[in-house]
């Protein structure tokens, strides 16, 4: 094993731990000592891999969350947009319920907590949301929507699903997510 490989794994563990802790505790509630402990990594490795500190680590965690959601979108079976959205929402609802409503979207958490305080994190969140809007817009365009209409509807889809996840966490029920999926299905069929 080379040092670079070992270092890459340590860096990945730190990012994964930051992501998990943001989901469970929020960005502000996640300290760097907790991240290193959770990742089973020496504190020095945190500053070695992320010399710019917590914001740099938070940015990488947001990028990881964005990548995972893009993969979920990519793995969704092709079909009418309303059905695809419904399938993705069901997967997200299952993940939320399986976590006993403890783990929400880390991107929305960081955007809400830090969007007004850190331009770096706000931009990372904006890029993450855009990376989800783009494939939804492409799917809508492939099903007959104009590019401008597809972008508008895709933005509404992502925004609605994000809001529904927040309401579902507050109510400790996946029903708001299912209501959102139904409403989006009606909207996308129109």
mmCIF file of N, CA and C in Angstrom, residues 6 28 34 37 45-46 51 62-63 81-82 100 103 107 131 134-135 150-151 165 186 188:
data_model
loop_
_atom_site.group_PDB
_atom_site.id
_atom_site.type_symbol
_atom_site.label_atom_id
_atom_site.label_comp_id
_atom_site.label_asym_id
_atom_site.label_seq_id
_atom_site.Cartn_x
_atom_site.Cartn_y
_atom_site.Cartn_z
ATOM 1 N N UNK A 6 -3.125 5.245 0.971
ATOM 2 C CA UNK A 6 -3.546 5.341 2.368
ATOM 3 C C UNK A 6 -4.097 6.743 2.653
ATOM 4 N N UNK A 28 -23.295 23.193 11.722
ATOM 5 C CA UNK A 28 -22.832 23.918 12.910
ATOM 6 C C UNK A 28 -22.609 22.989 14.098
ATOM 7 N N UNK A 34 -14.950 15.834 16.422
ATOM 8 C CA UNK A 34 -15.940 14.771 16.253
ATOM 9 C C UNK A 34 -15.746 14.068 14.909
ATOM 10 N N UNK A 37 -12.689 11.777 15.131
ATOM 11 C CA UNK A 37 -13.022 10.617 15.961
ATOM 12 C C UNK A 37 -13.916 9.650 15.186
ATOM 13 N N UNK A 45 -4.144 14.507 10.279
ATOM 14 C CA UNK A 45 -4.503 14.156 8.900
ATOM 15 C C UNK A 45 -5.610 15.059 8.367
ATOM 16 N N UNK A 46 -6.464 15.538 9.258
ATOM 17 C CA UNK A 46 -7.522 16.458 8.842
ATOM 18 C C UNK A 46 -6.895 17.719 8.255
ATOM 19 N N UNK A 51 -6.254 21.644 4.540
ATOM 20 C CA UNK A 51 -5.563 22.741 5.220
ATOM 21 C C UNK A 51 -6.416 24.007 5.350
ATOM 22 N N UNK A 62 -20.466 18.093 0.682
ATOM 23 C CA UNK A 62 -21.578 18.503 -0.183
ATOM 24 C C UNK A 62 -21.401 17.891 -1.569
ATOM 25 N N UNK A 63 -20.173 17.919 -2.076
ATOM 26 C CA UNK A 63 -19.901 17.319 -3.386
ATOM 27 C C UNK A 63 -20.202 15.822 -3.380
ATOM 28 N N UNK A 81 -41.776 11.190 -17.012
ATOM 29 C CA UNK A 81 -41.177 11.968 -15.925
ATOM 30 C C UNK A 81 -41.879 11.826 -14.572
ATOM 31 N N UNK A 82 -43.196 11.833 -14.544
ATOM 32 C CA UNK A 82 -43.909 11.704 -13.273
ATOM 33 C C UNK A 82 -43.623 10.385 -12.576
ATOM 34 N N UNK A 100 -35.007 6.549 10.764
ATOM 35 C CA UNK A 100 -35.916 7.036 11.802
ATOM 36 C C UNK A 100 -36.019 8.563 11.764
ATOM 37 N N UNK A 103 -31.850 11.411 9.282
ATOM 38 C CA UNK A 103 -30.932 11.822 8.230
ATOM 39 C C UNK A 103 -31.679 12.460 7.075
ATOM 40 N N UNK A 107 -27.287 18.765 1.893
ATOM 41 C CA UNK A 107 -27.118 19.991 1.115
ATOM 42 C C UNK A 107 -28.093 21.057 1.605
ATOM 43 N N UNK A 131 -26.559 20.423 -10.093
ATOM 44 C CA UNK A 131 -26.184 19.111 -10.629
ATOM 45 C C UNK A 131 -27.344 18.119 -10.562
ATOM 46 N N UNK A 134 -30.035 19.653 -13.545
ATOM 47 C CA UNK A 134 -29.616 19.380 -14.927
ATOM 48 C C UNK A 134 -30.129 18.035 -15.459
ATOM 49 N N UNK A 135 -29.910 16.910 -14.757
ATOM 50 C CA UNK A 135 -30.398 15.646 -15.328
ATOM 51 C C UNK A 135 -31.927 15.556 -15.354
ATOM 52 N N UNK A 150 -38.253 22.856 -19.469
ATOM 53 C CA UNK A 150 -37.657 21.713 -18.761
ATOM 54 C C UNK A 150 -36.847 22.195 -17.559
ATOM 55 N N UNK A 151 -36.090 23.258 -17.750
ATOM 56 C CA UNK A 151 -35.270 23.800 -16.652
ATOM 57 C C UNK A 151 -36.163 24.334 -15.529
ATOM 58 N N UNK A 165 -38.935 16.721 1.981
ATOM 59 C CA UNK A 165 -38.074 15.981 2.923
ATOM 60 C C UNK A 165 -38.025 16.690 4.276
ATOM 61 N N UNK A 186 -48.775 14.967 -11.302
ATOM 62 C CA UNK A 186 -49.863 15.697 -11.951
ATOM 63 C C UNK A 186 -49.292 16.871 -12.763
ATOM 64 N N UNK A 188 -46.248 17.249 -14.004
ATOM 65 C CA UNK A 188 -45.443 16.808 -15.136
ATOM 66 C C UNK A 188 -46.272 16.154 -16.233
#
